[in-house]
PDB file of N, CA and C in Angstrom:
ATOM      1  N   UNK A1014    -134.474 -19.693  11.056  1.00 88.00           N
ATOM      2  CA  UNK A1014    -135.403 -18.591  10.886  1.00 88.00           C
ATOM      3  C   UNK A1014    -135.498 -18.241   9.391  1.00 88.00           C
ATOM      4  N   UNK A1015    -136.871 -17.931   9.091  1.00 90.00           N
ATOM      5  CA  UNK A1015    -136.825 -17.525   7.370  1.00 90.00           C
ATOM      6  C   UNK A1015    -136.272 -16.253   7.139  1.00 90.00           C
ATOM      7  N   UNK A1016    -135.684 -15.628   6.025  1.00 92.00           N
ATOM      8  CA  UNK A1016    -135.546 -14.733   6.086  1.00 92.00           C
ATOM      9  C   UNK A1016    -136.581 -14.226   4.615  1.00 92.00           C
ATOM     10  N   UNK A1017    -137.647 -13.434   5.305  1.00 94.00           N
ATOM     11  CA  UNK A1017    -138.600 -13.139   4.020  1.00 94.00           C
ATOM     12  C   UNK A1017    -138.164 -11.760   3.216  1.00 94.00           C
ATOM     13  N   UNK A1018    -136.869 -11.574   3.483  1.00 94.00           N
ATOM     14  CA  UNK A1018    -136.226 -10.372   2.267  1.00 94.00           C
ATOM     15  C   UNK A1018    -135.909 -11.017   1.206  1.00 94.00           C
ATOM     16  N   UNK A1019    -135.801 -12.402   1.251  1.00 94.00           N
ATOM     17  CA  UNK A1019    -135.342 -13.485  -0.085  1.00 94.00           C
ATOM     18  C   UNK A1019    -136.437 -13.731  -0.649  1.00 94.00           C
ATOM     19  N   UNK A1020    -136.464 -14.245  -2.000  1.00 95.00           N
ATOM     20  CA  UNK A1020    -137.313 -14.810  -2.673  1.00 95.00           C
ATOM     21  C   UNK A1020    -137.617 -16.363  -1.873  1.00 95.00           C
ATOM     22  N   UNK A1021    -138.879 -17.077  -1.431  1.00 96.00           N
ATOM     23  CA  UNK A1021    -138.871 -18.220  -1.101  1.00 96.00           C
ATOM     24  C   UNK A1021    -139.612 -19.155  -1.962  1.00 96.00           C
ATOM     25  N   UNK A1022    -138.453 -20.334  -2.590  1.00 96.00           N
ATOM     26  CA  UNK A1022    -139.618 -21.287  -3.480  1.00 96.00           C
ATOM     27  C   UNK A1022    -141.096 -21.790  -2.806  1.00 96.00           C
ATOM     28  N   UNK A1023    -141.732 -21.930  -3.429  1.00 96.00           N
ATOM     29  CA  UNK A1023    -143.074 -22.254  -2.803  1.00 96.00           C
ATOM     30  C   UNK A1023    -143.135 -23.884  -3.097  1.00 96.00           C
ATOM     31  N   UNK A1024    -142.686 -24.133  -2.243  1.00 92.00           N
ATOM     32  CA  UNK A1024    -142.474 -25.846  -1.908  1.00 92.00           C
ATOM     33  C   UNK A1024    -143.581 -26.784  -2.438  1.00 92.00           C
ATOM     34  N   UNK A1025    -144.944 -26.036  -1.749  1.00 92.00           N
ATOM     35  CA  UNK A1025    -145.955 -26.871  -2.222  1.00 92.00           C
ATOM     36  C   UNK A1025    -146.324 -27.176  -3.630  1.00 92.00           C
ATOM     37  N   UNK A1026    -145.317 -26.372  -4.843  1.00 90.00           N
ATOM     38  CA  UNK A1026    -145.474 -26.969  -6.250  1.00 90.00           C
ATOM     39  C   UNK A1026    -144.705 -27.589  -6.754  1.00 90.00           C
ATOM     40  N   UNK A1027    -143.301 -28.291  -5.725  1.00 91.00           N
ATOM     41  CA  UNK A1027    -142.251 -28.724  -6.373  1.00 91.00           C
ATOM     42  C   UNK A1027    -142.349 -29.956  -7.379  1.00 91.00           C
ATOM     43  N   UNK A1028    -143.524 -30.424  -7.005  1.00 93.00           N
ATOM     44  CA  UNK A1028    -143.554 -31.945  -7.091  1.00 93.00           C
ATOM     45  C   UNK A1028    -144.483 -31.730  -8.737  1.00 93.00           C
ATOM     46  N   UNK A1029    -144.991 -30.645  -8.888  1.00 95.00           N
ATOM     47  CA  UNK A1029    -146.094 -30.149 -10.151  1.00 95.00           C
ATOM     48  C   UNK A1029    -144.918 -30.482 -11.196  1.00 95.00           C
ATOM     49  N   UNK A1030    -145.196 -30.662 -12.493  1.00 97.00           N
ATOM     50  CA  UNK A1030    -144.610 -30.467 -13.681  1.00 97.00           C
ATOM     51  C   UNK A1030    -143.899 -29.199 -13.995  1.00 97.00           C
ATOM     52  N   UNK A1031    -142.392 -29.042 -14.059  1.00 97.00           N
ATOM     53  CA  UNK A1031    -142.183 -27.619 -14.685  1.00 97.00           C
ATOM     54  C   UNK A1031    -142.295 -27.086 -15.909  1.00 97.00           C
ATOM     55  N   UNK A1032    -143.322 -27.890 -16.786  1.00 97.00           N
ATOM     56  CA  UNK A1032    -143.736 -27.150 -17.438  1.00 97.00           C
ATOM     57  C   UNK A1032    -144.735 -26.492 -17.019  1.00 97.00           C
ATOM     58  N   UNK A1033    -145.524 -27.172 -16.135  1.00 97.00           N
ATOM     59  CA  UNK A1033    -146.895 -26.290 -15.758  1.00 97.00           C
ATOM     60  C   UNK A1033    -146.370 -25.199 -14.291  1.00 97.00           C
ATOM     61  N   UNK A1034    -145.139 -25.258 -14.250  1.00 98.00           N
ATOM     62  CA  UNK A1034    -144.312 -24.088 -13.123  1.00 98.00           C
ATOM     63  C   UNK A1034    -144.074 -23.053 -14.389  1.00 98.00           C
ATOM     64  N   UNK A1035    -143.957 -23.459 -15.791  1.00 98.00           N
ATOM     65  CA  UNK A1035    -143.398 -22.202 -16.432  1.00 98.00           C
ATOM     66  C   UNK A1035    -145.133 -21.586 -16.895  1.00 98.00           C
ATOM     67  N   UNK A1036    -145.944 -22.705 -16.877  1.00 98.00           N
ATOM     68  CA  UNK A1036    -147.674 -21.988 -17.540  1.00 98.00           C
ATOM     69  C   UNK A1036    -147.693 -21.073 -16.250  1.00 98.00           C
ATOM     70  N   UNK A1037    -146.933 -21.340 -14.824  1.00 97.00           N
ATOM     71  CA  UNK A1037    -147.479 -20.376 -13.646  1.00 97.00           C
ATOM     72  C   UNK A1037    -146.901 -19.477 -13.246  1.00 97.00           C
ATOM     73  N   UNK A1038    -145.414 -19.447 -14.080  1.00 98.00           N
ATOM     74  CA  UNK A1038    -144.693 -17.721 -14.458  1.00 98.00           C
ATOM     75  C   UNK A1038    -145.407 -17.053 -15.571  1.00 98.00           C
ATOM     76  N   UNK A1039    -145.626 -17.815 -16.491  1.00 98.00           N
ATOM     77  CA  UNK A1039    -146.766 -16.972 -17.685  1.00 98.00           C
ATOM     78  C   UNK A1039    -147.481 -16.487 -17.246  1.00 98.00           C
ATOM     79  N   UNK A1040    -148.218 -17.033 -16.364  1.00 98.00           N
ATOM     80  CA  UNK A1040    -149.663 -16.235 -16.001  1.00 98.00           C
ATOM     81  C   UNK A1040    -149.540 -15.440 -15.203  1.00 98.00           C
ATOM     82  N   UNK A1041    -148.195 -15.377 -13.987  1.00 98.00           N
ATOM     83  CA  UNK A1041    -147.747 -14.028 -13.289  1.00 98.00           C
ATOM     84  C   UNK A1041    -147.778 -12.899 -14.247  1.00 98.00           C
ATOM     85  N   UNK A1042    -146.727 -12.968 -15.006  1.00 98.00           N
ATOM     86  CA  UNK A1042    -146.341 -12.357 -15.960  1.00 98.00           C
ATOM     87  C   UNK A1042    -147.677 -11.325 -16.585  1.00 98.00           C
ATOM     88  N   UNK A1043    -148.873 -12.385 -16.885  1.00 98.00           N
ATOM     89  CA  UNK A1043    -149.900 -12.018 -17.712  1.00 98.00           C
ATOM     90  C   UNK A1043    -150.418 -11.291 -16.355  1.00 98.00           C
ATOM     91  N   UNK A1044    -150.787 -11.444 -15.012  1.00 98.00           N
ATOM     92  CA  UNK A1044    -151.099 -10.568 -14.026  1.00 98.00           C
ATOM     93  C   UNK A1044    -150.272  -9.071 -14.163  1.00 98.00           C
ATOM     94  N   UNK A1045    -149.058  -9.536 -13.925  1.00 98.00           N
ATOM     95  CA  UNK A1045    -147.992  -7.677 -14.282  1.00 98.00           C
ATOM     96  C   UNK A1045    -148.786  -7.032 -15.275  1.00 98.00           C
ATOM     97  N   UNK A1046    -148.644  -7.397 -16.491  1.00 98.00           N
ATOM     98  CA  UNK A1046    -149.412  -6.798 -17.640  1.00 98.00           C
ATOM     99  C   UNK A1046    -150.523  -6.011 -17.450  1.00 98.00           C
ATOM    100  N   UNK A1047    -151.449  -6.960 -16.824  1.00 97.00           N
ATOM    101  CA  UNK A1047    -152.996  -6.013 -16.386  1.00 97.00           C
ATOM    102  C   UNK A1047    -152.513  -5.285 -15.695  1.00 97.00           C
ATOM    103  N   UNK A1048    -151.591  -5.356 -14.540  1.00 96.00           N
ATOM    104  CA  UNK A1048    -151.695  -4.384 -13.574  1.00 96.00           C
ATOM    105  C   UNK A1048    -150.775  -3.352 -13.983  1.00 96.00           C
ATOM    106  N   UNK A1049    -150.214  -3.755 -15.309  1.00 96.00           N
ATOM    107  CA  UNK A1049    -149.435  -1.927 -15.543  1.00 96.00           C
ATOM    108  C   UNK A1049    -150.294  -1.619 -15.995  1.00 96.00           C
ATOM    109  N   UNK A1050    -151.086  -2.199 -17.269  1.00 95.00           N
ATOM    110  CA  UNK A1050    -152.372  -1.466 -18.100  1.00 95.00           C
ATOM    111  C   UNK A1050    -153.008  -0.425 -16.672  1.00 95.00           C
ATOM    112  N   UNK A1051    -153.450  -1.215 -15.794  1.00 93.00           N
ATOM    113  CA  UNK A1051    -154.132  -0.567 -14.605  1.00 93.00           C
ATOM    114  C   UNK A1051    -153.431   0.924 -14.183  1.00 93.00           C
ATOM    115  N   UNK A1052    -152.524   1.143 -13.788  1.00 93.00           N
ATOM    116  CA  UNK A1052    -151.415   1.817 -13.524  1.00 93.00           C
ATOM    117  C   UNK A1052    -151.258   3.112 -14.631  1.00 93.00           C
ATOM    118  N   UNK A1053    -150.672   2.315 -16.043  1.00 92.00           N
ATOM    119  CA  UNK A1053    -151.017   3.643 -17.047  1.00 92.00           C
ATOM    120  C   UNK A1053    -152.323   4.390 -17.170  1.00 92.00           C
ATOM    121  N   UNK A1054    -153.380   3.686 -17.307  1.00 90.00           N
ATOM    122  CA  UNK A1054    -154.512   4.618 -17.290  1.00 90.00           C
ATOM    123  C   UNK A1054    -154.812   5.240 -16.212  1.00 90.00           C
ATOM    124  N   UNK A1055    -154.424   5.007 -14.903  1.00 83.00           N
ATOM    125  CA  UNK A1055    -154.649   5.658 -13.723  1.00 83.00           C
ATOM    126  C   UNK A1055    -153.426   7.005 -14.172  1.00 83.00           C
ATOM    127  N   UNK A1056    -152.508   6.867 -14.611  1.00 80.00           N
ATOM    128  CA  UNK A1056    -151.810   8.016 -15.124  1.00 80.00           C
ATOM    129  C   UNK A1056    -152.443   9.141 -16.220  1.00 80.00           C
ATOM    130  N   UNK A1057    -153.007   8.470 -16.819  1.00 79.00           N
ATOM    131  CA  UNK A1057    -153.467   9.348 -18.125  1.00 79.00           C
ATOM    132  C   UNK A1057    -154.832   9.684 -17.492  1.00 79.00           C
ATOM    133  N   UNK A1058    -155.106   9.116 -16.286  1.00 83.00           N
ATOM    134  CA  UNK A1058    -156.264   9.542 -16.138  1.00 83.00           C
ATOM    135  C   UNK A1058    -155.997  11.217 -15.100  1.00 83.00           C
ATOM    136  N   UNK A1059    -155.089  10.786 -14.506  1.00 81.00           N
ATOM    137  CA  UNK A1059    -154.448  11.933 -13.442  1.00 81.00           C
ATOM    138  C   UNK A1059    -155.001  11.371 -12.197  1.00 81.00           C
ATOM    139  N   UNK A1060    -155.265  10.014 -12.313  1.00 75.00           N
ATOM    140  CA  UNK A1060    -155.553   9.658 -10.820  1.00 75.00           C
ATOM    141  C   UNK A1060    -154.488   9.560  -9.635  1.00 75.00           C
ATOM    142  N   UNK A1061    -154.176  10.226  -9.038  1.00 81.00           N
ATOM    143  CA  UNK A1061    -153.033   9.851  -7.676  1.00 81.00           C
ATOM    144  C   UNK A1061    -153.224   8.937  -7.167  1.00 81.00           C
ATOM    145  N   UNK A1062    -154.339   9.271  -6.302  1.00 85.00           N
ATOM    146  CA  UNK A1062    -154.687   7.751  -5.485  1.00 85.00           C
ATOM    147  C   UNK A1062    -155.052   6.722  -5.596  1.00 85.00           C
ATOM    148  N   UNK A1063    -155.268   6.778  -6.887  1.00 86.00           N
ATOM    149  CA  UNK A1063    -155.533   5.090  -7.539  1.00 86.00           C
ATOM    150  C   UNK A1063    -154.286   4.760  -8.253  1.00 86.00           C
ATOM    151  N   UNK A1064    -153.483   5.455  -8.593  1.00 87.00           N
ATOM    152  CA  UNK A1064    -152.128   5.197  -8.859  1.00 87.00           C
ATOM    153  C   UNK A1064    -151.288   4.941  -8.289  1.00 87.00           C
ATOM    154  N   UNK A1065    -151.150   5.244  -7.014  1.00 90.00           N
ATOM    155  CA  UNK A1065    -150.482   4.599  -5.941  1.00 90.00           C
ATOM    156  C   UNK A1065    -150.626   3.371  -5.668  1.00 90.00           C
ATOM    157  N   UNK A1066    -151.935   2.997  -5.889  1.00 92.00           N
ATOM    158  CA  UNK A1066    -152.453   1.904  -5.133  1.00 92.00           C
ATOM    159  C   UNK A1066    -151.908   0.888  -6.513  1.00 92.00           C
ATOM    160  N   UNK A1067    -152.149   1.626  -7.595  1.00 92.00           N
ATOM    161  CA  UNK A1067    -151.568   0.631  -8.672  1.00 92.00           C
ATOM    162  C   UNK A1067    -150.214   0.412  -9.000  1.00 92.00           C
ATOM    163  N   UNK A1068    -149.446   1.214  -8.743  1.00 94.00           N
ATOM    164  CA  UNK A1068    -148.059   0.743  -8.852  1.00 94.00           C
ATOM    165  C   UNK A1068    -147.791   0.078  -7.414  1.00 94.00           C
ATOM    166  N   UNK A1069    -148.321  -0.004  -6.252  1.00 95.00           N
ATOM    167  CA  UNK A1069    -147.835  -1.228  -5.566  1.00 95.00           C
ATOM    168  C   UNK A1069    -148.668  -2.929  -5.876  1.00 95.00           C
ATOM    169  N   UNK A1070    -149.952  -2.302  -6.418  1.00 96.00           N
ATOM    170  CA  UNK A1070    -150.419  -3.934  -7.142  1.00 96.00           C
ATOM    171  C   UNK A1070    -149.216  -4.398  -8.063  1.00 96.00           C
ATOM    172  N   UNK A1071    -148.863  -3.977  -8.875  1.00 97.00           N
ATOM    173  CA  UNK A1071    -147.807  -3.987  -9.601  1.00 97.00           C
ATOM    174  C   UNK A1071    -146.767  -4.269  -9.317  1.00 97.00           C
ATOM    175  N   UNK A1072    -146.122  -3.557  -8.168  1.00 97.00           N
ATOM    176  CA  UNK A1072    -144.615  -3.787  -7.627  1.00 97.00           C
ATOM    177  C   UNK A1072    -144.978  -5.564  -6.927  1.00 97.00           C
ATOM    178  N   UNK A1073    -145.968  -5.803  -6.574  1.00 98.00           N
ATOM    179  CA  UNK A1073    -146.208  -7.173  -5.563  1.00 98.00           C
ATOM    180  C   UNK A1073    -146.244  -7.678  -7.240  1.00 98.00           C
ATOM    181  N   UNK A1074    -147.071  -7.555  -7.875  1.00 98.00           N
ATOM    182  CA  UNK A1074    -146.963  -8.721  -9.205  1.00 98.00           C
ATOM    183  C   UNK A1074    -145.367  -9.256  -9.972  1.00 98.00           C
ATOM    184  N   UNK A1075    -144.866  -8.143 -10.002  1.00 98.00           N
ATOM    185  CA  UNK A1075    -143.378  -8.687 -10.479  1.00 98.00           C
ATOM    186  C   UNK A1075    -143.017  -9.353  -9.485  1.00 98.00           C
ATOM    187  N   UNK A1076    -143.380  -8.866  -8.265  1.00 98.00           N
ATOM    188  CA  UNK A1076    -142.636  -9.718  -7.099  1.00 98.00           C
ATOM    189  C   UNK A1076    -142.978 -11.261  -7.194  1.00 98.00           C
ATOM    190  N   UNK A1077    -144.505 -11.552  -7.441  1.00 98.00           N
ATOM    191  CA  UNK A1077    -145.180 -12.903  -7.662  1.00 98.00           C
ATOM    192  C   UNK A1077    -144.132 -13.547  -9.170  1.00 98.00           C
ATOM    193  N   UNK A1078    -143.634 -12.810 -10.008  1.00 98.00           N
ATOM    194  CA  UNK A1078    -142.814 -13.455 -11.152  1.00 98.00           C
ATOM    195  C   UNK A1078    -141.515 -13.877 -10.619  1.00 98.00           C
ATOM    196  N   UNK A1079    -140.721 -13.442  -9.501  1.00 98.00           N
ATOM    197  CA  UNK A1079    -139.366 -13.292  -8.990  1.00 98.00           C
ATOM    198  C   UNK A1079    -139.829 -14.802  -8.148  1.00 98.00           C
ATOM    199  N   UNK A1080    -140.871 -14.606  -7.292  1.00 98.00           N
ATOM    200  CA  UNK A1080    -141.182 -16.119  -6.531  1.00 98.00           C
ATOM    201  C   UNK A1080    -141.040 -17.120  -7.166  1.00 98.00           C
ATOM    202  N   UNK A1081    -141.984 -17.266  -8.547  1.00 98.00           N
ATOM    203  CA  UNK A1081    -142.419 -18.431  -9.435  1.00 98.00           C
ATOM    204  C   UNK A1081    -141.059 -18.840  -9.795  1.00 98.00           C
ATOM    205  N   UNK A1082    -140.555 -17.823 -10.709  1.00 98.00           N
ATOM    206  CA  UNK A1082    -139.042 -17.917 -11.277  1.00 98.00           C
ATOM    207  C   UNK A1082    -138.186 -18.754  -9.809  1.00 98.00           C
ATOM    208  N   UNK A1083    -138.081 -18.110  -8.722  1.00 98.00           N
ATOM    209  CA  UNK A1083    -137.466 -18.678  -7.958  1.00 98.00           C
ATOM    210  C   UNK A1083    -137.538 -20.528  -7.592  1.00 98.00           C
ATOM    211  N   UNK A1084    -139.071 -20.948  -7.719  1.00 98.00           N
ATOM    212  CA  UNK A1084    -139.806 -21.931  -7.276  1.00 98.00           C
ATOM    213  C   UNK A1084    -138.972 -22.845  -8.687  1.00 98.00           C
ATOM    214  N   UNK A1085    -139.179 -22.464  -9.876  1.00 98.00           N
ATOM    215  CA  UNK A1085    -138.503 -23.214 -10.820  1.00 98.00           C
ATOM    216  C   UNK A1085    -137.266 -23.483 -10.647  1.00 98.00           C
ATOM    217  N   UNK A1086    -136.417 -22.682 -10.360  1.00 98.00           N
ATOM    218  CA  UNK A1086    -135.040 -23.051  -9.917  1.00 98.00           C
ATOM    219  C   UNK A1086    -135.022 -23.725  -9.081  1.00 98.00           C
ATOM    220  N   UNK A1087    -135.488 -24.045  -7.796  1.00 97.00           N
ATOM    221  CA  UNK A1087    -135.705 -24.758  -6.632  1.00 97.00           C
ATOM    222  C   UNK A1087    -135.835 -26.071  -7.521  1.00 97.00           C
ATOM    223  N   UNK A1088    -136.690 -26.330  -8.337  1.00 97.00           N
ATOM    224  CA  UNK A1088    -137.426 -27.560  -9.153  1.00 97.00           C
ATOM    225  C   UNK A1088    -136.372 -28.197  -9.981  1.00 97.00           C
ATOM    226  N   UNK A1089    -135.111 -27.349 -10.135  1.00 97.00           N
ATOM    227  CA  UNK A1089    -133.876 -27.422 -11.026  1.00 97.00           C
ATOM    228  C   UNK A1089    -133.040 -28.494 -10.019  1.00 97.00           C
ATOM    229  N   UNK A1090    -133.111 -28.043  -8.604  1.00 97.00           N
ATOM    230  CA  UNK A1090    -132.294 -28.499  -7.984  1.00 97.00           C
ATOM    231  C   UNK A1090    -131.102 -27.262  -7.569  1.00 97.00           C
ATOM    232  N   UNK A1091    -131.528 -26.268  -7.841  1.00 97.00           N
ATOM    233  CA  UNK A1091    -131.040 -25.190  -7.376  1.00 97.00           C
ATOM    234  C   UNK A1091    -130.902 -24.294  -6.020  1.00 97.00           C
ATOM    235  N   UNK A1092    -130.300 -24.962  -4.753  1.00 96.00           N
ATOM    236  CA  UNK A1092    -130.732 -24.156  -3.837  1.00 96.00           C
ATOM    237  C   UNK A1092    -130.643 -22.820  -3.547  1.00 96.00           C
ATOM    238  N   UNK A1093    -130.814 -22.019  -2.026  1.00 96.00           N
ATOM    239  CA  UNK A1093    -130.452 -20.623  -2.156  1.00 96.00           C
ATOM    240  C   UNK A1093    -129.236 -20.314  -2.492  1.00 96.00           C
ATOM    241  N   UNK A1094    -127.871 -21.126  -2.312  1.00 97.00           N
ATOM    242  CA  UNK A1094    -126.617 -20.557  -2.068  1.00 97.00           C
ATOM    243  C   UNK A1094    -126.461 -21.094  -4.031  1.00 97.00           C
ATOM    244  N   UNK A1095    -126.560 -21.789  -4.325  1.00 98.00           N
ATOM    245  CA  UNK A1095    -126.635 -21.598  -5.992  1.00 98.00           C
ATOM    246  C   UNK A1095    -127.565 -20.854  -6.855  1.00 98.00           C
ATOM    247  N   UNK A1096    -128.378 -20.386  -6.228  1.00 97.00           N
ATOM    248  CA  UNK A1096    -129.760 -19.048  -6.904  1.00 97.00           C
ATOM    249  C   UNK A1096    -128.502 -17.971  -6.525  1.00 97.00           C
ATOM    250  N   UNK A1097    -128.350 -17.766  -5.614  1.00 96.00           N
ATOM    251  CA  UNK A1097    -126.828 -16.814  -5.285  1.00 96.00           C
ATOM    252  C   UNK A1097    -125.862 -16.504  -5.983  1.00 96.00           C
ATOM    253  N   UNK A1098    -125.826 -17.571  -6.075  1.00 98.00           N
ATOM    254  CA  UNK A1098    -124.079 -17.908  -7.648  1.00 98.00           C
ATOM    255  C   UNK A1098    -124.351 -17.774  -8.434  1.00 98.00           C
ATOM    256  N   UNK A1099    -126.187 -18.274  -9.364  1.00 98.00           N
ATOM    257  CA  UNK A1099    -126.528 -17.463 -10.476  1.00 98.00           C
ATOM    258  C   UNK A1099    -126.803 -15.914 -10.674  1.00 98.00           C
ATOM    259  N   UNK A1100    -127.281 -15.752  -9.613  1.00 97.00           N
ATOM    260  CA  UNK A1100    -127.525 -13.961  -9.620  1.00 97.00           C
ATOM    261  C   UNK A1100    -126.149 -13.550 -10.080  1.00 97.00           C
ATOM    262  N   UNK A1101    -125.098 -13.405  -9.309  1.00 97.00           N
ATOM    263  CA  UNK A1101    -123.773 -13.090  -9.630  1.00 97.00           C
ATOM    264  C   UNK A1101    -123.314 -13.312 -10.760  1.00 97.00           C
ATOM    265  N   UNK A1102    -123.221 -14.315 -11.270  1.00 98.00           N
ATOM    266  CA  UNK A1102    -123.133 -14.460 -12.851  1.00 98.00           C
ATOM    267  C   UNK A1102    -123.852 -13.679 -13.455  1.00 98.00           C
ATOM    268  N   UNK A1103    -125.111 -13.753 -13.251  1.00 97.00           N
ATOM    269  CA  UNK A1103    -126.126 -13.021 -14.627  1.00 97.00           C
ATOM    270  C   UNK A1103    -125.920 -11.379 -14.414  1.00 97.00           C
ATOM    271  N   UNK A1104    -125.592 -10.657 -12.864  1.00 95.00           N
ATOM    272  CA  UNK A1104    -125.125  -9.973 -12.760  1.00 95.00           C
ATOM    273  C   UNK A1104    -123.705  -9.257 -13.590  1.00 95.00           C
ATOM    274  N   UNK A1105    -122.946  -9.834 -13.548  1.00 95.00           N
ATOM    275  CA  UNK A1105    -121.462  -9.886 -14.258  1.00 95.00           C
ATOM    276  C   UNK A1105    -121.539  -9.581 -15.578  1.00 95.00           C
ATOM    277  N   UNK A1106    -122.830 -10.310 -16.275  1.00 96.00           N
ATOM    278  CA  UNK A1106    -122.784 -10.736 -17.311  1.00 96.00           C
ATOM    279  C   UNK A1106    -123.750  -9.337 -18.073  1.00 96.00           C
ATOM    280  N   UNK A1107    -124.337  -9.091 -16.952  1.00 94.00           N
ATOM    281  CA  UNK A1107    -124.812  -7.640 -17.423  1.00 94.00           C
ATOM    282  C   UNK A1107    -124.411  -6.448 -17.473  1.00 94.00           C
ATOM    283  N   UNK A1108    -123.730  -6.869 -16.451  1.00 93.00           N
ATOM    284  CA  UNK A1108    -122.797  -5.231 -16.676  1.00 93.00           C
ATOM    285  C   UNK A1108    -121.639  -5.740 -17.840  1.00 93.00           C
ATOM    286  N   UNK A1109    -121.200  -6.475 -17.716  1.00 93.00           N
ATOM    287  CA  UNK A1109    -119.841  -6.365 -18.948  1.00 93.00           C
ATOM    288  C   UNK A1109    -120.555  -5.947 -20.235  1.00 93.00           C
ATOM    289  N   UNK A1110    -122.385  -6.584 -20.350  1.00 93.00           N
ATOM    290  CA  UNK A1110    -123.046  -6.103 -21.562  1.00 93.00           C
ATOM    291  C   UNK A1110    -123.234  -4.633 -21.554  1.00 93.00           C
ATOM    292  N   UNK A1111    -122.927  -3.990 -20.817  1.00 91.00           N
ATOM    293  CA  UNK A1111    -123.385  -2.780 -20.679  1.00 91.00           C
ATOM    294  C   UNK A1111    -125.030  -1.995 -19.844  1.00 91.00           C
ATOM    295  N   UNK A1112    -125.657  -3.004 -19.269  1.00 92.00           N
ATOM    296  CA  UNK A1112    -126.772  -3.053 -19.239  1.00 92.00           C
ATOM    297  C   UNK A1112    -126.975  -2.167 -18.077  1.00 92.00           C
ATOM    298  N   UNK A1113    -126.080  -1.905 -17.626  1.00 87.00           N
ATOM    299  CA  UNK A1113    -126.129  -0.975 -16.321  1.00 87.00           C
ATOM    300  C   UNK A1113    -125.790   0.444 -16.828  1.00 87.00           C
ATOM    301  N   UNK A1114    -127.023   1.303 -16.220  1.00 75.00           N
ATOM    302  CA  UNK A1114    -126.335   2.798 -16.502  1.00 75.00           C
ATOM    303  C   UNK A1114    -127.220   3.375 -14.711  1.00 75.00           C
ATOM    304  N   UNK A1115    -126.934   4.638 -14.909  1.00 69.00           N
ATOM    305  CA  UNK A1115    -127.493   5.572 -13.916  1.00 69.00           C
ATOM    306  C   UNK A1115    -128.742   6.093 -14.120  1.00 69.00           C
ATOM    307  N   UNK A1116    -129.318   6.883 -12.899  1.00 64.00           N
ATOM    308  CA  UNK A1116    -131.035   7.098 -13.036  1.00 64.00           C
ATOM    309  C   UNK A1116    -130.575   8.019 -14.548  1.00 64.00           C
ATOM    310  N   UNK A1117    -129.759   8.698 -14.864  1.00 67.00           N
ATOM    311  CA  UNK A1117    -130.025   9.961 -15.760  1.00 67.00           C
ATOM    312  C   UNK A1117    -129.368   8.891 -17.521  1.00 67.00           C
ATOM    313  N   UNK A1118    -129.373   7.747 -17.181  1.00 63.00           N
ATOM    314  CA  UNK A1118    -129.784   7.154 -18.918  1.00 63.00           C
ATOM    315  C   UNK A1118    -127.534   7.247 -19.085  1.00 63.00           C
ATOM    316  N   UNK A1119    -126.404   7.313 -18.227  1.00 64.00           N
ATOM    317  CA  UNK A1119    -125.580   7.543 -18.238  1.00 64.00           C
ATOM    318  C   UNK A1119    -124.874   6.101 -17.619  1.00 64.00           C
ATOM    319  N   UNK A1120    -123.680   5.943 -18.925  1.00 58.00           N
ATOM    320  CA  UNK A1120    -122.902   4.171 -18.203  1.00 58.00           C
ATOM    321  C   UNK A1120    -121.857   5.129 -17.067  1.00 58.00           C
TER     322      UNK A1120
END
């Protein structure tokens, strides 16, 4: 059974060039962008309800960067239970940097 709370590589590009897997995190990436631009001006505009609607365009676009990213690792030869073992590392590796604090800006 899938479990769609995980990131799932998208199989059908494994076989593509990863360089042209990293031109197709760029261009996620370049999607997030518009859609915060979208998002801030719906703020400055005082729009609610178009702001809502834009921070979940948004929340799905990073999500589309977490896929791609995922799909490259897959392309690495990386399966889920080693995407696993990297999280944990890069995890580790952030907090010992300090990179973790609390909602109020506090380690």
């Amino acid at each position: 059974m899938i479990d769609y709370t995980r990131p799932i590589p998208c199989t059908k590009f494994i076989n593509q060039s990863f360089t042209d897997q990293l031109a197709h995190i760029g261009s996620e990436v370049e999607e997030a962008s518009i859609a915060y631009g979208d998002y801030v001006a719906d703020v400055y505009k005082g729009d609610g309800d178009q702001q809502t609607k834009d921070k979940a365009h948004l929340a799905e676009e990073l999500t589309d960067i977490i896929t791609a990213a995922t799909t490259a690792l897959e392309m690495l030869g990386c399966d889920a239970e080693a995407r696993e073992a990297l999280q944990v590392m890069v995890n580790e590796k952030n907090e010992r940097r300090g990179y973790w604090r609390d909602k109020d800006g506090r380690d």
